[in-house]
Amino acid sequence: MPTRPILITGASGQLGHALAAHAARTGIPARAVGRPGFDFDAPETIAATFGAADPALVVNAAAWTAVDAAETSADAAFRANRDGPAALAALCRAHGIPLIHVSTDYVFDGSKGAPYTETDPIAPLGVYGESKAAGEAAVLASGVDALILRTAWVFSATGRNFARTMIAAARRLPALRVVADQRGAPTAAEDLAEAILAIASRILAAGWQPGFAGIFHATSAGDTSWHGFATEILAIAARHGTPRPDIVPIATADWPTPARRPADSRLDCTKLRQTFGLALPHWRDATSRIVPALIAQGDAP
Ligand SMILES: NC(=O)c1ccc[n+]([C@@H]2O[C@H](COP(=O)([O-])OP(=O)(O)OC[C@H]3O[C@@H](n4cnc5c(N)ncnc54)[C@H](OP(=O)(O)O)[C@@H]3O)[C@@H](O)[C@H]2O)c1
């Protein structure tokens, strides 16, 4: 009998793509699904996809991630970030399989002044964070064996992200104004995917254990500001021939956006290390890998 696969949702996204690629590279049986075949806005596709895949475990990397657009599309954001995960959790529970669900640092308001632990109270500042917080609550309330990984500032060589935006801007503009008073951990989708699949493999090999349940923080090591991140990205890009613009530090107040963002959303990842022996590499290591790959793609979106 063939091994039942890990079902990966959000196949076209940064994390979903990285999960599918890592599974393929390492021979982990996986089935990656995305829209239109798997769409939280078309609830019938959730059960149909689940039934067709007959998974041993689900990793939900599908989400509404447009932070500013969520402010004016709350219904769609909540469908993708709360109702969809709740439906997935119910299916996993009914079939007796675990769910790994991905959440965000934006459930916090960023006022702690130190890295957040998993037990710190949440206080999202915008609709995106609220919808992700509601998704966490729905998954936990479903009674499924659920492990929720909160991550932050995801970037990779695929999809839309800050690194791609900075490189594209550097090609066009002599100076870039970048927010310098928001602090967090740029996290490489590939490194997070590797950690998630290590966790999934352990669950599948050893069985679910009570200590796996609940929330874990998982970001790349180190932290910086968006300005610090841009400076590192464009220093590497310059070594690969990209024009080097001035990178002007500005305050959040000088770059108004529809959604408010946490000023300091660093996440303490000690629990992940203690439970699974996992620590993601430093964001600078990931940046030195990902920026050349982005540059090699030219102006591709
Ligand atoms: N990106 C970040 O900076 C960041 C930070 C913290 C946490 N996270 C969390 O990390 C996880 C992965 O994020 P990511 O960066 O990989 O996001 P991403 O690149 O924006 O990908 C999101 C994925 O979700 C899919 N999706 C969106 N709406 C959907 C819906 N209604 N039904 C089904 N699929 C839908 C997208 O499909 P389409 O391509 O068809 O739109 C895409 O495959 C998410 O849970 C996110 O909240 C991300």
CSV table of C-alpha atoms in Angstrom, one decimal, residues 16 23 75 107 117 142 147 159 161 163 177 234 239 267 278 293:
chain,number,residue,atom,x,y,z
A,16,GLY,CA,3.8,26.2,0.0
A,23,ALA,CA,9.5,17.4,0.1
A,75,ASP,CA,-14.7,39.1,4.8
A,107,VAL,CA,-1.0,38.7,16.1
A,117,THR,CA,6.9,34.0,23.7
A,142,SER,CA,-11.5,22.2,16.9
A,147,LEU,CA,0.6,22.5,15.9
A,159,GLY,CA,6.6,34.9,-5.0
A,161,ASN,CA,8.3,39.7,-1.0
A,163,ALA,CA,13.6,41.4,-1.1
A,177,ARG,CA,13.1,55.5,1.7
A,234,LEU,CA,21.1,45.7,-1.7
A,239,ARG,CA,28.0,42.7,-5.7
A,267,LEU,CA,9.5,36.1,18.3
A,278,LEU,CA,15.3,23.0,15.6
A,293,ALA,CA,18.6,33.8,-7.0
